[in-house]
Amino acid sequence: MTDRRAEQVLQTVKIVHSEEEAALVVGFLRAQGVDAGAESLHASEFPLEVGQLSEIRIEVPAEQAADALRILADSEEAVAEASDAPPPADVEDGEE
């Protein structure tokens, strides 16, 4: 975290359970102009999820929390709509 973020009041907008997912969510929010970061007690030495030790909190400045929550909700809604779409038609070899 930057020193600027350390001095701000932060709000958790999402909890994930892997460093990869945290990196994706933080990157997505930053691309949307939100000063997001990840905070955790995550210990990769544990092969299983161990309660709060497996939680990674996505945090944003409190004044950006409403925007971040809206952005995440819109993204999840778009994914849900896309998953409702019929699968593409199967094309066998040689057919166009």
Coordinates of C-alpha atoms in Angstrom, one line a residue:
M1 CA 0.0 0.0 0.0
T2 CA 1.1 3.5 -0.6
D3 CA 1.6 6.0 2.2
R4 CA -1.4 7.9 0.9
R5 CA -3.7 4.9 1.2
A6 CA -2.3 4.1 4.7
E7 CA -3.6 7.5 5.9
Q8 CA -7.1 7.1 4.4
V9 CA -10.2 5.5 5.9
L10 CA -10.6 2.3 3.9
Q11 CA -13.7 0.2 3.4
T12 CA -13.8 -3.5 2.3
V13 CA -15.8 -3.9 -0.9
K14 CA -15.1 -7.6 -1.6
I15 CA -13.6 -10.6 0.1
V16 CA -11.8 -13.2 -2.1
H17 CA -9.8 -16.4 -1.2
S18 CA -6.8 -16.4 -3.6
E19 CA -4.0 -14.0 -4.4
E20 CA -4.8 -14.4 -8.2
E21 CA -8.4 -13.3 -7.7
A22 CA -7.3 -10.4 -5.5
A23 CA -4.9 -9.2 -8.2
L24 CA -7.7 -9.4 -10.9
V25 CA -10.2 -7.5 -8.8
V26 CA -7.7 -4.8 -7.7
G27 CA -6.5 -4.4 -11.3
F28 CA -10.0 -4.2 -12.6
L29 CA -11.0 -1.5 -10.0
R30 CA -7.8 0.5 -10.6
A31 CA -8.5 0.4 -14.4
Q32 CA -11.9 2.0 -13.5
G33 CA -10.1 4.8 -11.6
V34 CA -10.7 3.4 -8.1
D35 CA -7.7 3.4 -5.7
A36 CA -8.0 -0.3 -4.7
G37 CA -5.7 -2.5 -2.7
A38 CA -5.7 -5.9 -1.1
E39 CA -5.1 -6.7 2.6
S40 CA -4.9 -10.1 4.1
L41 CA -3.5 -12.5 6.6
H42 CA -3.3 -15.0 3.8
A43 CA -0.6 -17.5 4.3
S44 CA 0.2 -19.4 1.1
E45 CA 2.0 -22.1 3.2
F46 CA -1.4 -23.5 4.2
P47 CA -2.8 -25.8 1.5
L48 CA -6.4 -25.4 2.7
E49 CA -8.5 -22.4 3.5
V50 CA -8.2 -21.7 7.2
G51 CA -11.0 -19.3 8.2
Q52 CA -10.0 -15.7 8.1
L53 CA -6.4 -16.6 7.3
S54 CA -7.6 -17.4 3.8
E55 CA -9.5 -14.1 3.3
I56 CA -8.1 -11.4 1.2
R57 CA -10.0 -8.1 1.6
I58 CA -10.3 -5.8 -1.3
E59 CA -10.2 -2.3 0.2
V60 CA -10.9 1.2 -1.3
P61 CA -11.0 4.7 0.2
A62 CA -14.4 5.1 1.9
E63 CA -15.3 7.9 -0.5
Q64 CA -14.9 5.6 -3.4
A65 CA -16.7 2.6 -1.9
A66 CA -20.1 3.3 -3.5
D67 CA -18.5 3.5 -6.9
A68 CA -16.4 0.4 -6.4
L69 CA -19.5 -1.6 -5.2
R70 CA -21.4 -0.4 -8.3
I71 CA -18.6 -1.3 -10.6
L72 CA -18.3 -4.8 -9.1
A73 CA -22.0 -5.4 -9.2
D74 CA -22.2 -4.3 -12.8
S75 CA -19.4 -6.6 -13.7
E76 CA -21.0 -9.6 -11.9
E77 CA -24.3 -8.8 -13.6
A78 CA -22.6 -8.7 -17.1
V79 CA -20.9 -12.1 -16.4
A80 CA -24.2 -13.6 -15.3
E81 CA -26.0 -12.3 -18.4
A82 CA -23.2 -13.7 -20.6
S83 CA -23.5 -17.1 -18.9
D84 CA -27.2 -17.2 -19.8
A85 CA -26.4 -16.8 -23.5
P86 CA -26.7 -20.0 -25.6
P87 CA -23.4 -21.7 -26.4
P88 CA -21.9 -21.1 -29.8
A89 CA -22.9 -23.5 -32.5
D90 CA -20.6 -26.5 -32.8
V91 CA -18.6 -26.5 -36.1
E92 CA -17.3 -29.8 -37.3
D93 CA -14.0 -30.0 -39.1
G94 CA -14.3 -29.0 -42.7
E95 CA -17.6 -27.1 -42.2
E96 CA -17.8 -23.3 -42.5

